[in-house]
Short mmCIF file of C-alpha atoms and ligand atoms in Angstrom, two decimals:
data_model
loop_
_atom_site.label_atom_id
_atom_site.label_comp_id
_atom_site.label_asym_id
_atom_site.label_seq_id
_atom_site.Cartn_x
_atom_site.Cartn_y
_atom_site.Cartn_z
CA MET A 1 -38.84 13.01 8.99
CA ALA A 2 -37.33 10.29 11.19
CA SER A 3 -35.16 8.01 9.22
CA LYS A 4 -35.67 4.22 8.96
CA ASN A 5 -32.86 1.86 8.53
CA ASP A 6 -34.39 0.40 5.25
CA GLU A 7 -33.48 3.80 3.59
CA GLN A 8 -30.43 4.20 1.35
CA PHE A 9 -27.21 5.43 2.76
CA GLU A 10 -27.46 8.93 1.26
CA THR A 11 -30.93 9.48 2.75
CA ARG A 12 -29.81 8.30 6.10
CA ALA A 13 -26.79 10.47 6.01
CA ILE A 14 -29.17 13.50 5.89
CA HIS A 15 -31.98 12.50 7.99
CA ALA A 16 -31.06 9.82 10.61
CA GLY A 17 -31.42 11.40 14.12
CA GLN A 18 -32.20 14.71 12.47
CA GLN A 19 -35.85 15.51 13.54
CA PHE A 20 -36.89 19.18 12.85
CA ASP A 21 -37.55 21.28 15.90
CA PRO A 22 -41.14 20.53 17.01
CA THR A 23 -41.69 23.96 18.63
CA THR A 24 -40.65 26.19 15.73
CA GLY A 25 -40.41 23.82 12.69
CA ALA A 26 -36.76 24.83 12.24
CA ILE A 27 -35.61 22.21 9.78
CA ILE A 28 -32.22 21.95 11.49
CA PRO A 29 -32.42 20.96 15.01
CA PRO A 30 -31.06 23.52 17.44
CA VAL A 31 -27.55 23.26 18.83
CA TYR A 32 -28.10 22.51 22.46
CA LEU A 33 -25.37 24.86 24.04
CA THR A 34 -26.12 23.70 27.67
CA SER A 35 -24.18 22.02 30.21
CA THR A 36 -27.22 21.13 32.41
CA PHE A 37 -31.04 20.45 32.31
CA VAL A 38 -33.77 21.66 34.62
CA GLN A 39 -35.64 19.04 36.35
CA ASP A 40 -39.42 18.92 36.93
CA GLY A 41 -38.95 17.95 40.65
CA ILE A 42 -36.10 15.87 41.75
CA GLY A 43 -35.29 13.24 39.21
CA GLY A 44 -38.00 14.60 36.74
CA PHE A 45 -35.78 14.60 33.68
CA ARG A 46 -37.16 15.77 30.27
CA GLY A 47 -36.08 13.38 27.64
CA GLY A 48 -33.71 11.66 30.03
CA TYR A 49 -31.23 14.53 30.17
CA GLU A 50 -29.61 15.43 33.31
CA TYR A 51 -26.05 16.90 32.89
CA ALA A 52 -24.24 17.10 29.53
CA ARG A 53 -21.41 14.87 30.23
CA GLY A 54 -23.94 12.10 30.40
CA GLY A 55 -25.84 13.28 27.36
CA ASN A 56 -26.88 16.17 25.30
CA PRO A 57 -29.49 16.21 22.45
CA THR A 58 -27.09 17.42 19.90
CA ARG A 59 -24.75 14.58 20.78
CA THR A 60 -27.52 12.18 20.83
CA SER A 61 -28.45 13.26 17.16
CA LEU A 62 -24.99 12.47 16.01
CA GLU A 63 -24.77 9.25 17.75
CA THR A 64 -28.04 8.06 16.21
CA LEU A 65 -26.62 9.08 12.86
CA LEU A 66 -23.34 7.36 13.39
CA ALA A 67 -25.02 4.16 14.30
CA SER A 68 -27.28 4.37 11.33
CA LEU A 69 -24.41 4.94 8.81
CA GLU A 70 -22.66 1.71 10.00
CA GLY A 71 -25.78 -0.19 10.13
CA ALA A 72 -25.31 -0.64 13.97
CA LYS A 73 -27.42 -0.69 17.16
CA HIS A 74 -25.19 1.81 19.16
CA GLY A 75 -23.05 4.90 18.34
CA LEU A 76 -20.95 6.82 20.87
CA SER A 77 -19.36 10.20 20.12
CA PHE A 78 -16.16 11.47 21.60
CA ALA A 79 -13.93 14.46 21.63
CA SER A 80 -11.31 12.83 19.33
CA GLY A 81 -10.59 9.52 17.63
CA LEU A 82 -8.07 8.63 20.36
CA ALA A 83 -10.59 9.42 23.13
CA ALA A 84 -13.00 7.08 21.57
CA GLU A 85 -10.31 4.41 21.23
CA ASP A 86 -9.21 4.86 24.76
CA ALA A 87 -12.73 4.48 26.06
CA LEU A 88 -13.20 1.25 24.01
CA LEU A 89 -9.75 -0.22 25.10
CA ARG A 90 -10.56 0.60 28.73
CA ALA A 91 -13.95 -0.79 28.51
CA ALA A 92 -12.86 -4.15 26.93
CA LEU A 93 -9.45 -4.83 28.31
CA GLY A 94 -7.76 -5.24 31.58
CA PRO A 95 -4.31 -5.99 33.12
CA GLY A 96 -2.96 -9.34 31.67
CA ASP A 97 -5.10 -9.12 28.45
CA ARG A 98 -3.43 -8.93 25.13
CA ILE A 99 -4.36 -6.94 21.94
CA VAL A 100 -3.06 -7.85 18.49
CA LEU A 101 -2.81 -5.05 15.95
CA GLY A 102 -1.60 -4.45 12.44
CA ASN A 103 1.98 -3.39 11.72
CA ASP A 104 0.62 -0.40 9.95
CA ALA A 105 -1.95 0.82 12.39
CA TYR A 106 -2.23 4.51 12.94
CA GLY A 107 0.79 5.75 14.95
CA GLY A 108 -1.30 7.42 17.64
CA THR A 109 -3.30 4.12 18.16
CA HIS A 110 -0.04 2.21 18.60
CA ARG A 111 1.35 4.91 20.95
CA LEU A 112 -1.91 4.78 23.08
CA ILE A 113 -1.97 1.00 23.24
CA ASP A 114 1.85 0.56 23.76
CA ARG A 115 2.74 3.54 26.03
CA ILE A 116 -0.56 4.08 27.88
CA HIS A 117 -2.34 0.91 28.19
CA GLY A 118 0.99 -1.02 28.24
CA LYS A 119 1.68 0.64 31.51
CA TRP A 120 -1.43 -0.72 32.97
CA GLY A 121 -0.52 -4.41 32.21
CA VAL A 122 -2.12 -4.64 28.63
CA GLU A 123 0.34 -6.52 26.39
CA ASN A 124 0.41 -5.94 22.57
CA ALA A 125 1.66 -7.78 19.62
CA VAL A 126 2.16 -6.24 16.18
CA VAL A 127 1.61 -8.39 13.09
CA GLU A 128 1.33 -8.19 9.38
CA MET A 129 -2.37 -8.39 8.68
CA GLY A 130 -1.90 -9.75 5.08
CA ASP A 131 -0.34 -12.79 6.58
CA LEU A 132 -3.34 -14.81 7.91
CA SER A 133 -1.28 -17.61 9.50
CA ALA A 134 0.89 -15.04 11.33
CA VAL A 135 -2.39 -13.41 12.59
CA SER A 136 -3.80 -16.82 13.71
CA LYS A 137 -0.64 -17.58 15.63
CA ALA A 138 -0.53 -14.12 17.27
CA VAL A 139 -4.16 -14.29 18.36
CA ALA A 140 -3.81 -17.79 19.78
CA ALA A 141 -1.07 -16.72 22.18
CA GLY A 142 -1.45 -15.27 25.65
CA GLN A 143 -4.84 -13.84 26.68
CA THR A 144 -5.77 -12.27 23.49
CA LYS A 145 -9.02 -10.23 23.88
CA MET A 146 -8.86 -7.90 20.88
CA LEU A 147 -7.85 -7.86 17.24
CA TRP A 148 -7.41 -4.37 15.81
CA LEU A 149 -7.27 -3.77 12.08
CA GLU A 150 -7.19 -0.74 9.87
CA THR A 151 -7.94 -0.99 6.10
CA PRO A 152 -6.81 0.73 3.91
CA SER A 153 -3.93 1.09 6.11
CA ASN A 154 -1.91 4.25 6.68
CA PRO A 155 0.16 5.35 4.85
CA LEU A 156 0.89 2.31 2.66
CA MET A 157 -2.77 1.57 1.62
CA LYS A 158 -2.48 -2.08 2.49
CA ILE A 159 -5.91 -3.82 2.29
CA SER A 160 -6.82 -6.48 5.00
CA ASP A 161 -9.56 -8.95 4.59
CA ILE A 162 -12.19 -8.02 7.12
CA ALA A 163 -14.29 -11.17 6.84
CA GLU A 164 -11.29 -13.50 7.16
CA LEU A 165 -9.69 -11.66 9.96
CA ALA A 166 -13.00 -11.55 11.90
CA GLU A 167 -13.28 -15.21 11.65
CA ILE A 168 -9.72 -15.71 12.83
CA GLY A 169 -10.27 -13.25 15.84
CA HIS A 170 -13.51 -14.92 16.72
CA ALA A 171 -12.00 -18.38 16.71
CA ALA A 172 -9.59 -17.08 19.41
CA GLY A 173 -12.38 -15.51 21.35
CA ALA A 174 -11.18 -11.94 20.51
CA ILE A 175 -13.35 -8.81 19.89
CA VAL A 176 -12.51 -7.69 16.28
CA VAL A 177 -12.28 -3.94 15.87
CA VAL A 178 -11.95 -2.10 12.67
CA ASP A 179 -10.62 1.46 12.44
CA ASN A 180 -12.86 2.65 9.46
CA THR A 181 -11.54 6.22 9.30
CA PHE A 182 -9.83 6.02 6.04
CA ALA A 183 -12.77 4.40 4.05
CA SER A 184 -15.62 5.89 6.03
CA PRO A 185 -18.98 4.01 6.31
CA TYR A 186 -19.95 5.04 2.68
CA LEU A 187 -17.14 2.98 1.19
CA GLN A 188 -16.93 0.06 3.72
CA GLN A 189 -19.17 -1.52 6.24
CA PRO A 190 -17.07 -3.64 8.59
CA LEU A 191 -19.90 -4.73 10.96
CA ALA A 192 -21.64 -6.37 7.88
CA LEU A 193 -18.44 -8.22 7.08
CA GLY A 194 -18.26 -9.68 10.68
CA ALA A 195 -16.40 -7.14 12.79
CA ASP A 196 -17.72 -6.31 16.30
CA VAL A 197 -16.72 -2.85 16.70
CA VAL A 198 -15.94 0.16 14.30
CA VAL A 199 -13.98 3.08 15.49
CA HIS A 200 -13.53 6.43 13.72
CA SER A 201 -11.56 9.58 13.84
CA THR A 202 -14.57 11.56 12.72
CA THR A 203 -12.05 14.43 12.41
CA LYS A 204 -11.38 13.11 8.93
CA TYR A 205 -13.96 12.05 6.22
CA LEU A 206 -17.03 12.28 8.43
CA GLY A 207 -16.47 15.75 9.55
CA GLY A 208 -15.03 16.33 6.15
CA HIS A 209 -14.19 20.02 6.34
CA SER A 210 -11.03 20.20 8.60
CA ASP A 211 -12.88 22.27 11.20
CA VAL A 212 -13.60 19.88 14.05
CA LEU A 213 -12.07 17.02 15.99
CA GLY A 214 -14.04 13.93 17.01
CA GLY A 215 -14.21 10.25 17.32
CA ALA A 216 -16.59 7.38 17.41
CA VAL A 217 -17.24 3.86 18.69
CA VAL A 218 -19.96 1.99 16.84
CA LEU A 219 -21.16 -1.50 17.68
CA ASN A 220 -24.09 -3.95 18.13
CA ASP A 221 -23.29 -5.61 21.43
CA ASP A 222 -25.42 -4.40 24.34
CA ALA A 223 -23.06 -5.37 27.13
CA LEU A 224 -20.06 -3.78 25.58
CA GLU A 225 -22.00 -0.72 24.70
CA GLU A 226 -23.01 -0.42 28.30
CA LYS A 227 -19.30 -0.44 29.35
CA VAL A 228 -18.19 2.10 26.84
CA ARG A 229 -21.16 4.33 27.58
CA PHE A 230 -20.32 4.19 31.25
CA LEU A 231 -16.63 5.18 30.58
CA GLN A 232 -17.79 8.00 28.28
CA PHE A 233 -19.81 9.41 31.14
CA ALA A 234 -17.38 8.51 34.07
CA SER A 235 -14.17 9.74 32.38
CA GLY A 236 -15.78 12.47 30.19
CA GLY A 237 -14.03 12.38 26.86
CA VAL A 238 -17.29 13.57 25.34
CA SER A 239 -17.85 15.84 22.13
CA GLY A 240 -19.21 19.12 23.01
CA PRO A 241 -22.53 20.21 21.37
CA MET A 242 -20.81 22.45 18.75
CA ASP A 243 -18.36 19.81 17.77
CA ALA A 244 -21.19 17.29 17.49
CA TRP A 245 -23.29 19.65 15.29
CA LEU A 246 -20.23 20.46 13.04
CA THR A 247 -19.63 16.67 12.41
CA THR A 248 -23.37 16.05 11.87
CA ARG A 249 -23.46 18.81 9.28
CA GLY A 250 -20.35 17.45 7.53
CA ILE A 251 -21.89 13.91 7.24
CA LYS A 252 -24.81 15.15 5.24
CA THR A 253 -22.58 15.39 2.22
CA LEU A 254 -20.45 12.42 2.91
CA ALA A 255 -21.67 10.43 -0.06
CA VAL A 256 -21.14 13.03 -2.62
CA ARG A 257 -17.79 14.03 -1.28
CA MET A 258 -16.52 10.39 -1.10
CA ASP A 259 -17.61 9.88 -4.79
CA ARG A 260 -15.44 12.83 -5.72
CA HIS A 261 -12.58 12.01 -3.43
CA SER A 262 -12.43 8.63 -5.07
CA ALA A 263 -12.71 9.81 -8.55
CA ASN A 264 -10.00 12.47 -8.22
CA ALA A 265 -7.73 9.95 -6.47
CA GLN A 266 -8.21 7.34 -9.19
CA ALA A 267 -7.28 9.94 -11.91
CA ILE A 268 -4.22 11.13 -10.01
CA ALA A 269 -2.97 7.65 -9.12
CA GLU A 270 -3.37 6.50 -12.81
CA HIS A 271 -1.38 9.67 -13.86
CA LEU A 272 1.30 9.22 -11.40
CA VAL A 273 1.97 5.62 -12.18
CA GLY A 274 5.19 5.37 -14.30
CA HIS A 275 6.30 8.97 -13.49
CA PRO A 276 10.04 8.94 -13.79
CA ALA A 277 10.50 10.49 -10.28
CA LEU A 278 8.48 7.77 -8.52
CA GLU A 279 9.48 4.33 -7.43
CA THR A 280 5.87 3.23 -6.33
CA VAL A 281 2.29 4.51 -6.33
CA TYR A 282 0.34 2.97 -3.50
CA TYR A 283 -3.37 3.25 -4.33
CA PRO A 284 -5.78 0.20 -4.02
CA GLY A 285 -7.72 1.49 -7.15
CA LEU A 286 -4.76 0.58 -9.32
CA PRO A 287 -5.09 -3.12 -10.86
CA GLU A 288 -1.43 -3.71 -9.90
CA HIS A 289 -1.94 -2.92 -6.26
CA SER A 290 -1.77 -6.11 -4.28
CA GLY A 291 -5.00 -5.46 -2.55
CA HIS A 292 -6.96 -4.32 -5.56
CA GLU A 293 -9.30 -7.46 -6.01
CA LEU A 294 -9.92 -7.62 -2.31
CA ALA A 295 -10.67 -3.91 -2.06
CA LYS A 296 -13.05 -4.21 -5.04
CA ARG A 297 -15.02 -6.82 -3.08
CA GLN A 298 -14.86 -5.02 0.19
CA MET A 299 -15.19 -1.39 -0.71
CA ARG A 300 -17.62 0.60 -2.86
CA SER A 301 -14.72 2.65 -4.29
CA PHE A 302 -11.16 3.22 -3.41
CA GLY A 303 -11.14 6.45 -1.38
CA GLY A 304 -9.12 9.55 -1.51
CA MET A 305 -5.69 8.57 0.01
CA ILE A 306 -2.52 7.90 -2.18
CA SER A 307 0.93 7.49 -1.12
CA VAL A 308 3.92 7.57 -3.37
CA ALA A 309 7.53 6.58 -2.89
CA LEU A 310 10.16 8.78 -4.53
CA LYS A 311 13.22 7.43 -6.38
CA GLY A 312 15.34 10.41 -4.99
CA GLY A 313 15.02 9.32 -1.41
CA PRO A 314 14.21 11.51 1.70
CA LYS A 315 15.63 14.57 0.08
CA ALA A 316 13.44 14.33 -2.99
CA ALA A 317 10.51 13.43 -0.80
CA ARG A 318 10.76 16.51 1.54
CA LYS A 319 11.33 18.85 -1.61
CA PHE A 320 8.10 17.50 -3.31
CA ALA A 321 6.10 17.91 -0.05
CA GLU A 322 7.35 21.54 0.21
CA SER A 323 6.75 22.46 -3.28
CA THR A 324 3.01 21.86 -4.02
CA ARG A 325 0.57 24.85 -3.85
CA VAL A 326 -2.88 23.44 -4.14
CA PHE A 327 -1.88 20.46 -1.92
CA GLN A 328 -1.05 22.09 1.43
CA LEU A 329 1.54 20.80 3.67
CA ALA A 330 -0.30 19.63 6.87
CA GLU A 331 -1.10 16.65 9.04
CA SER A 332 -4.58 15.04 9.00
CA LEU A 333 -6.74 13.97 5.94
CA GLY A 334 -10.18 13.57 4.72
CA GLY A 335 -11.16 17.20 4.23
CA VAL A 336 -12.41 18.74 1.05
CA GLU A 337 -9.08 20.56 0.55
CA SER A 338 -6.08 18.49 -0.72
CA LEU A 339 -3.20 17.89 1.79
CA ILE A 340 0.32 16.60 1.33
CA GLY A 341 2.30 15.00 4.21
CA TYR A 342 5.65 13.44 4.95
CA PRO A 343 4.60 10.62 7.27
CA SER A 344 7.95 9.63 8.64
CA GLU A 345 8.33 13.20 10.36
CA MET A 346 4.78 14.17 10.58
CA THR A 347 1.88 11.64 11.22
CA HIS A 348 4.11 8.72 11.88
CA ALA A 349 6.77 10.48 13.89
CA SER A 350 5.58 8.66 17.13
CA VAL A 351 6.38 5.23 15.61
CA LYS A 352 10.06 6.02 14.52
CA GLY A 353 12.18 3.16 15.52
CA THR A 354 9.25 0.73 16.03
CA PRO A 355 7.95 -1.90 13.63
CA LEU A 356 5.41 0.61 12.49
CA GLU A 357 8.18 2.93 11.03
CA VAL A 358 7.44 4.35 7.63
CA PRO A 359 10.18 4.65 4.79
CA GLU A 360 11.63 8.03 4.46
CA ASN A 361 11.00 8.43 0.81
CA VAL A 362 7.19 8.04 1.13
CA ILE A 363 4.81 11.00 0.74
CA ARG A 364 1.14 10.76 1.47
CA LEU A 365 -1.51 12.74 -0.35
CA SER A 366 -5.13 13.34 0.94
CA VAL A 367 -6.79 14.06 -2.40
CA GLY A 368 -9.48 16.71 -1.96
CA ILE A 369 -12.55 17.60 -4.09
CA GLU A 370 -10.91 20.48 -5.96
CA SER A 371 -10.88 20.42 -9.85
CA VAL A 372 -8.81 17.26 -10.73
CA ASP A 373 -7.07 19.36 -13.53
CA ASP A 374 -5.64 21.88 -10.93
CA LEU A 375 -4.55 18.99 -8.65
CA LEU A 376 -2.73 17.13 -11.49
CA ALA A 377 -0.97 20.40 -12.63
CA ASP A 378 0.08 21.15 -9.25
CA LEU A 379 1.64 17.58 -8.58
CA ASP A 380 3.42 17.73 -12.10
CA ARG A 381 4.85 21.09 -11.24
CA ALA A 382 6.13 19.97 -7.85
CA LEU A 383 7.59 16.48 -8.77
CA PRO A 384 11.24 16.36 -9.88
CA ARG A 385 11.48 15.81 -13.65
CA ARG A 386 13.26 12.50 -13.27
C1 PLP B 1 -6.56 10.53 12.82
C2 PLP B 1 -6.68 9.17 13.07
C3 PLP B 1 -6.98 8.68 14.40
C4 PLP B 1 -6.89 9.52 15.66
O1 PLP B 1 -7.97 10.38 15.64
P1 PLP B 1 -8.01 11.82 16.33
O2 PLP B 1 -9.37 12.50 16.02
O3 PLP B 1 -6.91 12.56 15.77
O4 PLP B 1 -7.80 11.57 17.81
C5 PLP B 1 -7.23 7.27 14.49
N1 PLP B 1 -7.12 6.52 13.39
C6 PLP B 1 -6.87 6.94 12.24
C7 PLP B 1 -6.84 5.93 11.05
C8 PLP B 1 -6.55 8.33 11.93
O5 PLP B 1 -6.44 8.74 10.77
#
């Protein structure tokens, strides 16, 4: 069954781009573990495939699926989230251009833009995305070609208004990019809210099982798609067939996983509020969170990521991160298993000493889909009593 875009998200997640194998009837399309394609005479390509850097049917399946999930015309799949971002940045920006990004963007994104693209003459400015007049000012300056936002943000779970920021970016003639990794397309649809491009680290919720790296660029604009597609082919940061297949397989359960991630995180956040060892609980599902009303409008539910600030400072934070058992100490997020991390030394080590620095008493939780009772017991056991 081919999937049509009028079907619901859950149906498209399972069927878009996923035609059964016409020769055997195998319900799961084969994984095309091949680097090249035999030609029927010179230039006689079957299905347009020539060499796998340019295209492979397993990658095409995933790309069709990614586009469908974001309600977009085009999806492009890469070897990692940063490979996807790099291709987009190189396709859209050149020397002398400027990019404005949030002061809480993913550390690796900031590093890529600042230390790699900066060297080639792309300027960047970091702003607080909650301050709309500061954003307007920042995009009006220089040759701003791109506005880059991430919501909910990492690790402080700030919520930015995609529709408002898209208008501000467009008024300045900038391309508006949303890193939708934390929400996933099930919880949030940035293109429908006015953004031009969505990027993903599919390594996280889309893959969902902590077993594969990947990234995506999803967009409607044909001219920009052509440039990104050319870079994908010409510089080669593509996802291999096995990686593409694992990601496709993960996506089939995205909707049910996200429902459970959100429900577990909501219960945990509510339980942690007011805990004597904690200064703050950062979760947009809490009514007292500054972005709660906006998140309610912009997202289906609030997702699986929570951060907490400990009263006991860095020492207490480190001890907490090293004391849980079900929550395992590791970088990354979005898998079925719960993870705990210390951003200032782990995921955000690359932004120490920059405006993106994370407070040293903050711990980040990627809430998995285990029994919520076990997760709550684990956190209670590991947190200091006071
Ligand atoms: C992990 C992550 C990235 C980078 O993706 P990789 O797959 O690790 O290259 C980008 N943005 C966000 C929000 C992430 O969490």
